[in-house]
Coordinates of N, CA and C in Angstrom, one line a residue:
X1 N -80.6 -24.5 -13.1 CA -81.9 -24.5 -13.7 C -81.9 -23.6 -15.0
X2 N -82.5 -24.2 -16.0 CA -82.5 -23.4 -17.3 C -83.7 -22.4 -17.2
X3 N -83.4 -21.2 -17.7 CA -84.4 -20.2 -17.7 C -85.5 -20.5 -18.8
X4 N -86.7 -20.2 -18.5 CA -87.7 -20.5 -19.5 C -87.8 -19.4 -20.5
X5 N -88.5 -19.6 -21.6 CA -88.6 -18.6 -22.7 C -89.3 -17.4 -22.3
X6 N -90.2 -17.5 -21.4 CA -91.0 -16.3 -20.9 C -90.1 -15.4 -20.1
X7 N -89.2 -15.9 -19.3 CA -88.2 -15.1 -18.5 C -87.3 -14.4 -19.5
X8 N -86.8 -15.1 -20.5 CA -85.9 -14.4 -21.4 C -86.7 -13.3 -22.2
X9 N -87.9 -13.6 -22.6 CA -88.7 -12.7 -23.4 C -88.9 -11.4 -22.5
X10 N -89.1 -11.6 -21.2 CA -89.3 -10.4 -20.3 C -88.1 -9.5 -20.3
X11 N -86.9 -10.2 -20.2 CA -85.6 -9.4 -20.2 C -85.5 -8.7 -21.6
X12 N -85.8 -9.4 -22.7 CA -85.7 -8.8 -24.0 C -86.6 -7.6 -24.1
X13 N -87.8 -7.7 -23.7 CA -88.7 -6.6 -23.7 C -88.2 -5.4 -22.9
X14 N -87.7 -5.7 -21.7 CA -87.2 -4.6 -20.9 C -86.0 -4.0 -21.6
X15 N -85.1 -4.8 -22.2 CA -84.0 -4.2 -22.9 C -84.4 -3.3 -24.1
X16 N -85.4 -3.8 -24.8 CA -85.9 -3.0 -26.0 C -86.4 -1.7 -25.5
X17 N -87.0 -1.6 -24.3 CA -87.6 -0.4 -23.8 C -86.5 0.5 -23.2
X18 N -85.3 0.1 -23.2 CA -84.2 1.0 -22.7 C -83.8 0.7 -21.3
X19 N -84.2 -0.4 -20.7 CA -83.9 -0.7 -19.3 C -82.4 -1.2 -19.3
X20 N -81.5 -0.3 -18.8 CA -80.1 -0.7 -18.8 C -79.7 -1.9 -17.9
X21 N -80.5 -2.1 -16.9 CA -80.3 -3.2 -16.0 C -80.6 -4.5 -16.7
X22 N -81.5 -4.5 -17.6 CA -81.9 -5.7 -18.3 C -80.8 -6.3 -19.1
X23 N -79.9 -5.5 -19.7 CA -78.8 -6.0 -20.4 C -77.9 -6.8 -19.5
X24 N -77.6 -6.3 -18.4 CA -76.7 -7.0 -17.4 C -77.3 -8.2 -16.9
X25 N -78.6 -8.3 -16.7 CA -79.3 -9.4 -16.2 C -79.6 -10.5 -17.3
X26 N -79.7 -10.0 -18.6 CA -80.0 -10.9 -19.7 C -78.8 -11.8 -20.0
X27 N -77.6 -11.3 -20.1 CA -76.5 -12.1 -20.6 C -76.2 -13.3 -19.8
X28 N -76.2 -13.3 -18.5 CA -76.0 -14.5 -17.7 C -77.1 -15.6 -18.0
X29 N -78.3 -15.1 -18.3 CA -79.4 -16.0 -18.5 C -79.3 -16.7 -19.8
X30 N -78.8 -16.1 -20.8 CA -78.7 -16.6 -22.2 C -77.4 -17.1 -22.6
X31 N -76.3 -16.9 -21.8 CA -75.0 -17.1 -22.2 C -74.7 -18.5 -22.7
X32 N -75.1 -19.5 -22.0 CA -74.9 -20.9 -22.4 C -75.5 -21.2 -23.7
X33 N -76.7 -20.7 -23.9 CA -77.4 -21.0 -25.2 C -76.7 -20.3 -26.4
X34 N -76.2 -19.1 -26.1 CA -75.4 -18.4 -27.1 C -74.1 -19.2 -27.4
X35 N -73.5 -19.7 -26.4 CA -72.2 -20.5 -26.6 C -72.5 -21.7 -27.5
X36 N -73.7 -22.3 -27.2 CA -74.1 -23.5 -28.0 C -74.3 -23.1 -29.5
X37 N -74.9 -22.0 -29.7 CA -75.1 -21.5 -31.1 C -73.7 -21.2 -31.7
X38 N -72.8 -20.7 -31.0 CA -71.5 -20.4 -31.5 C -70.8 -21.7 -31.9
X39 N -70.9 -22.7 -31.0 CA -70.3 -24.0 -31.3 C -70.9 -24.6 -32.7
X40 N -72.2 -24.4 -32.9 CA -72.8 -24.8 -34.1 C -72.2 -24.1 -35.3
X41 N -72.0 -22.8 -35.1 CA -71.4 -21.9 -36.2 C -70.0 -22.3 -36.5
X42 N -69.3 -22.7 -35.5 CA -67.8 -23.1 -35.6 C -67.6 -24.5 -35.9
X43 N -68.6 -25.3 -36.0 CA -68.4 -26.8 -36.1 C -67.7 -27.2 -37.4
X44 N -67.7 -26.4 -38.4 CA -67.0 -26.7 -39.7 C -65.6 -26.2 -39.8
X45 N -65.2 -25.5 -38.7 CA -63.8 -25.0 -38.7 C -62.8 -26.1 -38.5
X46 N -61.6 -25.8 -38.9 CA -60.6 -26.9 -38.8 C -60.3 -27.1 -37.3
X47 N -59.8 -28.3 -37.0 CA -59.4 -28.6 -35.6 C -58.3 -27.6 -35.1
X48 N -58.4 -27.2 -33.9 CA -57.4 -26.3 -33.3 C -57.5 -24.9 -33.6
X49 N -58.6 -24.5 -34.3 CA -58.8 -23.0 -34.6 C -58.8 -22.2 -33.3
X50 N -58.4 -21.0 -33.4 CA -58.2 -20.2 -32.2 C -59.4 -19.3 -31.9
X51 N -60.3 -19.1 -32.8 CA -61.5 -18.4 -32.5 C -62.4 -19.3 -31.7
X52 N -62.6 -18.9 -30.4 CA -63.4 -19.8 -29.5 C -64.9 -19.3 -29.5
X53 N -65.8 -20.2 -29.2 CA -67.2 -19.8 -29.1 C -67.4 -18.5 -28.3
X54 N -66.6 -18.3 -27.2 CA -66.7 -17.1 -26.4 C -66.5 -15.9 -27.2
X55 N -65.5 -15.8 -28.0 CA -65.2 -14.6 -28.8 C -66.3 -14.4 -29.8
X56 N -66.8 -15.4 -30.4 CA -67.9 -15.2 -31.4 C -69.1 -14.8 -30.7
X57 N -69.4 -15.3 -29.5 CA -70.6 -14.9 -28.7 C -70.5 -13.4 -28.4
X58 N -69.3 -13.0 -27.8 CA -69.1 -11.6 -27.4 C -69.3 -10.6 -28.5
X59 N -68.7 -10.9 -29.7 CA -68.8 -10.0 -30.8 C -70.2 -9.9 -31.3
X60 N -70.8 -11.1 -31.5 CA -72.2 -11.1 -32.0 C -73.2 -10.4 -31.0
X61 N -73.0 -10.7 -29.8 CA -73.9 -10.2 -28.7 C -73.8 -8.6 -28.7
X62 N -72.6 -8.1 -28.7 CA -72.5 -6.7 -28.7 C -73.1 -6.0 -29.9
X63 N -72.9 -6.6 -31.1 CA -73.5 -6.0 -32.3 C -75.1 -6.1 -32.2
X64 N -75.6 -7.3 -31.8 CA -77.0 -7.5 -31.7 C -77.7 -6.6 -30.7
X65 N -77.1 -6.5 -29.5 CA -77.7 -5.7 -28.5 C -77.6 -4.2 -28.8
X66 N -76.5 -3.9 -29.5 CA -76.3 -2.5 -30.0 C -77.4 -2.0 -30.9
X67 N -78.0 -2.9 -31.6 CA -79.1 -2.6 -32.6 C -80.4 -2.2 -31.9
X68 N -80.6 -2.7 -30.7 CA -81.8 -2.4 -29.9 C -83.1 -2.7 -30.8
X69 N -83.0 -3.8 -31.4 CA -84.2 -4.2 -32.2 C -85.2 -4.8 -31.2
X70 N -86.5 -4.8 -31.7 CA -87.5 -5.3 -30.9 C -87.6 -6.8 -31.1
X71 N -87.4 -7.6 -30.1 CA -87.4 -9.0 -30.2 C -88.8 -9.5 -29.8
X72 N -89.4 -10.3 -30.6 CA -90.8 -10.8 -30.2 C -90.8 -11.9 -29.2
X73 N -89.6 -12.7 -29.2 CA -89.6 -13.9 -28.3 C -88.2 -14.3 -28.2
X74 N -88.0 -15.3 -27.3 CA -86.7 -15.9 -27.1 C -86.2 -16.5 -28.4
X75 N -87.1 -17.2 -29.1 CA -86.7 -17.9 -30.4 C -86.3 -16.9 -31.4
X76 N -87.0 -15.7 -31.5 CA -86.7 -14.7 -32.4 C -85.3 -14.1 -32.1
X77 N -85.0 -13.9 -30.9 CA -83.7 -13.4 -30.4 C -82.6 -14.3 -30.8
X78 N -82.7 -15.6 -30.6 CA -81.7 -16.6 -30.9 C -81.5 -16.8 -32.4
X79 N -82.6 -16.6 -33.1 CA -82.5 -16.7 -34.6 C -81.6 -15.5 -35.1
X80 N -81.9 -14.3 -34.5 CA -81.1 -13.2 -34.9 C -79.6 -13.3 -34.5
X81 N -79.5 -13.8 -33.3 CA -78.1 -14.0 -32.8 C -77.3 -15.0 -33.7
X82 N -77.9 -16.0 -34.1 CA -77.3 -16.9 -35.1 C -76.9 -16.2 -36.4
X83 N -77.8 -15.4 -36.9 CA -77.6 -14.7 -38.1 C -76.4 -13.7 -37.9
X84 N -76.4 -13.1 -36.7 CA -75.3 -12.1 -36.5 C -73.9 -12.9 -36.4
X85 N -73.9 -14.1 -35.8 CA -72.7 -14.9 -35.7 C -72.2 -15.2 -37.1
X86 N -73.2 -15.6 -38.0 CA -72.8 -15.9 -39.4 C -72.2 -14.7 -40.0
X87 N -72.8 -13.5 -39.8 CA -72.2 -12.3 -40.4 C -70.8 -12.0 -39.9
X88 N -70.6 -12.2 -38.6 CA -69.2 -12.0 -38.0 C -68.2 -13.0 -38.7
X89 N -68.6 -14.2 -38.9 CA -67.7 -15.2 -39.6 C -67.5 -14.7 -41.1
X90 N -68.5 -14.2 -41.7 CA -68.3 -13.8 -43.1 C -67.4 -12.6 -43.1
X91 N -67.6 -11.7 -42.2 CA -66.7 -10.5 -42.1 C -65.3 -10.9 -41.9
X92 N -65.0 -11.9 -41.1 CA -63.7 -12.4 -40.9 C -63.1 -13.0 -42.2
X93 N -63.9 -13.7 -42.9 CA -63.5 -14.3 -44.2 C -63.2 -13.2 -45.2
X94 N -64.0 -12.2 -45.2 CA -63.8 -11.1 -46.2 C -62.5 -10.3 -45.8
X95 N -62.3 -10.1 -44.5 CA -61.1 -9.4 -44.1 C -59.9 -10.2 -44.4
X96 N -60.0 -11.5 -44.3 CA -58.9 -12.4 -44.6 C -58.5 -12.3 -46.0
X97 N -59.5 -12.3 -46.9 CA -59.2 -12.2 -48.3 C -58.6 -10.8 -48.7
X98 N -59.1 -9.7 -48.0 CA -58.5 -8.4 -48.3 C -57.0 -8.4 -47.9
X99 N -56.7 -9.0 -46.8 CA -55.3 -9.1 -46.3 C -54.5 -9.9 -47.3
X100 N -55.1 -11.0 -47.8 CA -54.4 -11.9 -48.8 C -54.1 -11.1 -50.1
X101 N -55.1 -10.3 -50.5 CA -54.9 -9.6 -51.8 C -54.1 -8.3 -51.6
X102 N -53.7 -8.0 -50.3 CA -52.9 -6.8 -50.1 C -53.6 -5.5 -50.3
X103 N -54.6 -5.2 -49.5 CA -55.4 -4.0 -49.6 C -54.6 -2.7 -49.3
X104 N -53.3 -2.8 -48.9 CA -52.5 -1.7 -48.5 C -52.5 -1.5 -47.0
X105 N -53.5 -2.1 -46.3 CA -53.5 -1.9 -44.9 C -52.9 -3.1 -44.2
X106 N -52.5 -3.0 -43.0 CA -51.9 -4.1 -42.3 C -52.8 -4.4 -41.0
X107 N -54.0 -4.8 -41.3 CA -54.9 -5.1 -40.1 C -54.4 -6.4 -39.4
X108 N -55.0 -6.6 -38.3 CA -54.7 -7.8 -37.5 C -55.0 -9.0 -38.4
X109 N -54.2 -10.0 -38.3 CA -54.4 -11.2 -39.1 C -55.5 -12.1 -38.6
X110 N -56.7 -11.9 -39.1 CA -57.9 -12.5 -38.6 C -57.8 -14.0 -38.9
X111 N -57.1 -14.5 -39.9 CA -57.0 -15.9 -40.2 C -56.3 -16.5 -39.0
X112 N -55.3 -15.8 -38.5 CA -54.6 -16.3 -37.3 C -55.5 -16.3 -36.1
X113 N -56.3 -15.2 -36.0 CA -57.2 -15.0 -34.8 C -58.3 -16.1 -34.8
X114 N -58.8 -16.5 -35.9 CA -59.9 -17.4 -35.9 C -59.6 -18.8 -36.5
X115 N -58.3 -18.9 -36.9 CA -57.9 -20.2 -37.4 C -58.6 -20.6 -38.7
X116 N -59.0 -19.7 -39.5 CA -59.7 -20.0 -40.7 C -58.8 -20.2 -41.9
X117 N -58.9 -21.4 -42.4 CA -58.0 -21.8 -43.6 C -58.5 -21.0 -44.8
X118 N -57.6 -20.9 -45.8 CA -58.0 -20.3 -47.1 C -59.2 -21.0 -47.7
X119 N -59.2 -22.3 -47.7 CA -60.4 -23.0 -48.2 C -61.7 -22.7 -47.5
X120 N -61.6 -22.7 -46.2 CA -62.8 -22.4 -45.3 C -63.3 -21.0 -45.6
X121 N -62.3 -20.1 -45.7 CA -62.6 -18.7 -45.9 C -63.4 -18.5 -47.2
X122 N -62.8 -19.2 -48.3 CA -63.5 -19.1 -49.6 C -64.9 -19.8 -49.6
X123 N -65.0 -20.9 -48.8 CA -66.3 -21.6 -48.8 C -67.3 -20.7 -48.1
X124 N -66.9 -20.0 -47.0 CA -67.9 -19.1 -46.3 C -68.4 -18.0 -47.2
X125 N -67.4 -17.4 -48.0 CA -67.8 -16.4 -48.9 C -68.7 -16.9 -50.0
X126 N -68.4 -18.1 -50.6 CA -69.2 -18.7 -51.6 C -70.6 -18.9 -51.1
X127 N -70.7 -19.5 -49.9 CA -72.0 -19.7 -49.3 C -72.8 -18.4 -49.1
X128 N -72.1 -17.4 -48.6 CA -72.8 -16.1 -48.4 C -73.3 -15.5 -49.7
X129 N -72.4 -15.6 -50.7 CA -72.9 -15.1 -52.0 C -74.1 -15.8 -52.6
X130 N -74.0 -17.2 -52.4 CA -75.2 -18.0 -52.9 C -76.4 -17.6 -52.1
X131 N -76.3 -17.5 -50.8 CA -77.5 -17.1 -50.0 C -78.0 -15.7 -50.3
X132 N -77.1 -14.8 -50.7 CA -77.6 -13.5 -51.1 C -78.3 -13.6 -52.4
X133 N -77.9 -14.4 -53.4 CA -78.6 -14.6 -54.6 C -79.9 -15.2 -54.4
X134 N -80.0 -16.3 -53.5 CA -81.2 -16.9 -53.2 C -82.2 -15.9 -52.5
X135 N -81.7 -15.1 -51.7 CA -82.5 -14.1 -51.0 C -83.2 -13.2 -52.0
X136 N -82.7 -12.9 -53.1 CA -83.3 -12.1 -54.1 C -84.5 -12.8 -54.7
X137 N -84.4 -14.1 -54.8 CA -85.5 -14.9 -55.4 C -86.5 -15.4 -54.3
X138 N -86.0 -15.9 -53.2 CA -86.8 -16.5 -52.2 C -86.3 -16.1 -50.8
X139 N -86.6 -15.0 -50.3 CA -86.1 -14.6 -49.0 C -86.4 -15.5 -47.8
X140 N -87.6 -16.0 -47.9 CA -88.0 -16.9 -46.8 C -87.2 -18.2 -46.7
X141 N -86.8 -18.7 -47.9 CA -86.0 -19.9 -47.9 C -84.6 -19.6 -47.3
X142 N -84.1 -18.4 -47.5 CA -82.8 -18.1 -46.9 C -83.0 -18.0 -45.4
X143 N -84.1 -17.5 -44.9 CA -84.3 -17.4 -43.5 C -84.4 -18.8 -42.9
X144 N -85.1 -19.7 -43.6 CA -85.2 -21.1 -43.2 C -83.8 -21.7 -43.1
X145 N -83.0 -21.5 -44.1 CA -81.6 -22.0 -44.1 C -80.8 -21.5 -42.9
X146 N -80.9 -20.2 -42.6 CA -80.2 -19.6 -41.5 C -80.7 -20.1 -40.2
X147 N -82.0 -20.3 -40.1 CA -82.5 -20.8 -38.8 C -82.3 -22.2 -38.6
X148 N -82.3 -23.0 -39.6 CA -82.1 -24.5 -39.5 C -80.7 -24.8 -39.4
X149 N -79.9 -24.3 -40.4 CA -78.5 -24.8 -40.5 C -77.6 -24.0 -39.5
X150 N -77.8 -22.7 -39.4 CA -76.9 -21.9 -38.6 C -77.3 -21.8 -37.1
X151 N -78.7 -21.7 -36.9 CA -79.1 -21.6 -35.6 C -79.5 -22.9 -34.9
X152 N -79.7 -23.9 -35.8 CA -80.1 -25.3 -35.3 C -81.5 -25.4 -34.7
X153 N -82.4 -24.5 -35.2 CA -83.7 -24.5 -34.7 C -84.5 -25.7 -35.4
X154 N -85.5 -26.2 -34.7 CA -86.3 -27.3 -35.2 C -87.3 -26.7 -36.2
X155 N -87.9 -27.6 -37.0 CA -88.9 -27.2 -38.0 C -90.0 -26.4 -37.3
X156 N -90.5 -26.9 -36.2 CA -91.6 -26.2 -35.4 C -91.2 -24.9 -34.9
X157 N -89.9 -24.7 -34.4 CA -89.5 -23.4 -34.0 C -89.4 -22.4 -35.1
X158 N -88.9 -22.9 -36.3 CA -88.8 -22.0 -37.4 C -90.1 -21.6 -37.9
X159 N -91.1 -22.5 -37.9 CA -92.5 -22.2 -38.3 C -93.0 -21.1 -37.4
X160 N -92.7 -21.2 -36.1 CA -93.2 -20.2 -35.1 C -92.5 -18.8 -35.4
X161 N -91.2 -18.8 -35.7 CA -90.5 -17.5 -35.9 C -91.0 -16.9 -37.2
X162 N -91.2 -17.7 -38.3 CA -91.6 -17.2 -39.6 C -93.1 -17.1 -39.7
X163 N -93.8 -17.6 -38.8 CA -95.3 -17.6 -38.8 C -95.9 -18.3 -40.1
X164 N -95.3 -19.5 -40.3 CA -95.8 -20.3 -41.4 C -96.0 -21.7 -40.9
X165 N -96.5 -22.6 -41.6 CA -96.7 -24.0 -41.2 C -95.4 -24.8 -41.2
X166 N -95.3 -25.8 -40.4 CA -94.1 -26.7 -40.5 C -94.0 -27.3 -41.8
X167 N -95.1 -27.6 -42.5 CA -95.0 -28.2 -43.9 C -94.3 -27.2 -44.8
X168 N -94.6 -25.9 -44.7 CA -94.0 -24.9 -45.5 C -92.5 -24.8 -45.2
X169 N -92.1 -24.9 -44.0 CA -90.7 -24.9 -43.6 C -90.0 -26.1 -44.2
X170 N -90.6 -27.2 -44.1 CA -89.9 -28.4 -44.7 C -89.7 -28.3 -46.2
X171 N -90.8 -27.7 -46.9 CA -90.7 -27.5 -48.3 C -89.6 -26.5 -48.7
X172 N -89.6 -25.4 -47.9 CA -88.6 -24.4 -48.2 C -87.2 -24.9 -47.9
X173 N -87.0 -25.7 -46.9 CA -85.7 -26.3 -46.5 C -85.2 -27.2 -47.7
X174 N -86.1 -28.0 -48.2 CA -85.7 -29.0 -49.3 C -85.4 -28.2 -50.5
X175 N -86.2 -27.2 -50.9 CA -85.9 -26.5 -52.1 C -84.6 -25.6 -52.0
X176 N -84.5 -25.0 -50.9 CA -83.3 -24.2 -50.6 C -82.0 -25.0 -50.7
X177 N -82.0 -26.2 -50.0 CA -80.8 -27.1 -50.1 C -80.5 -27.5 -51.5
X178 N -81.5 -27.8 -52.3 CA -81.3 -28.2 -53.7 C -80.7 -27.0 -54.5
X179 N -81.3 -25.8 -54.3 CA -80.8 -24.7 -55.0 C -79.4 -24.3 -54.6
X180 N -79.0 -24.4 -53.3 CA -77.7 -24.1 -52.9 C -76.7 -25.2 -53.4
X181 N -77.1 -26.4 -53.4 CA -76.3 -27.5 -53.9 C -75.9 -27.2 -55.4
X182 N -76.9 -26.8 -56.2 CA -76.6 -26.5 -57.6 C -75.7 -25.3 -57.7
X183 N -76.0 -24.3 -56.8 CA -75.2 -23.0 -56.9 C -73.8 -23.2 -56.5
X184 N -73.5 -24.1 -55.5 CA -72.2 -24.3 -55.0 C -71.4 -25.4 -55.6
X185 N -72.0 -26.2 -56.5 CA -71.4 -27.3 -57.2 C -70.6 -26.8 -58.4
X186 N -69.3 -27.3 -58.5 CA -68.6 -26.9 -59.7 C -69.3 -27.4 -61.0
X187 N -69.1 -26.7 -62.0 CA -69.8 -27.0 -63.3 C -69.1 -28.1 -64.0

């Protein structure tokens, strides 16, 4: 039986207030949904990559729960979880590029760990840079992209998280996609 959003929100509220038992009770309730988010994040990776959704879930969950942010709802939590997963993948791509350029350190080969090709690594960094530039101009559009593309939320769910109308979400999604297409297209 799938947990309802209210049950998850109760656990999140307890966790935010410092209830250590809530963290242990929360993970089993949300684990499958987090794995689905991780699959969405990893869907563009090459076949046979070694970073599994479980590893991405674990790393993102530990970072997210460690922040002890106040989550307003189940949807808000999963939106932030998706954003954290994206950051983890960007960090992997950055570390891969540092290794490639010879930073003087010999860290674990993250490209081997997550199966990220050089092209995929570069694409993730390009997308991240483009999203950072767009965030300076239109931060809400970036949030819409993160929630729609990376978290897989519906227009109505995004509207609820951002507290705007679905029509605004659709408009932001259309404009952001066009802006990103221009930013990422070769000249």
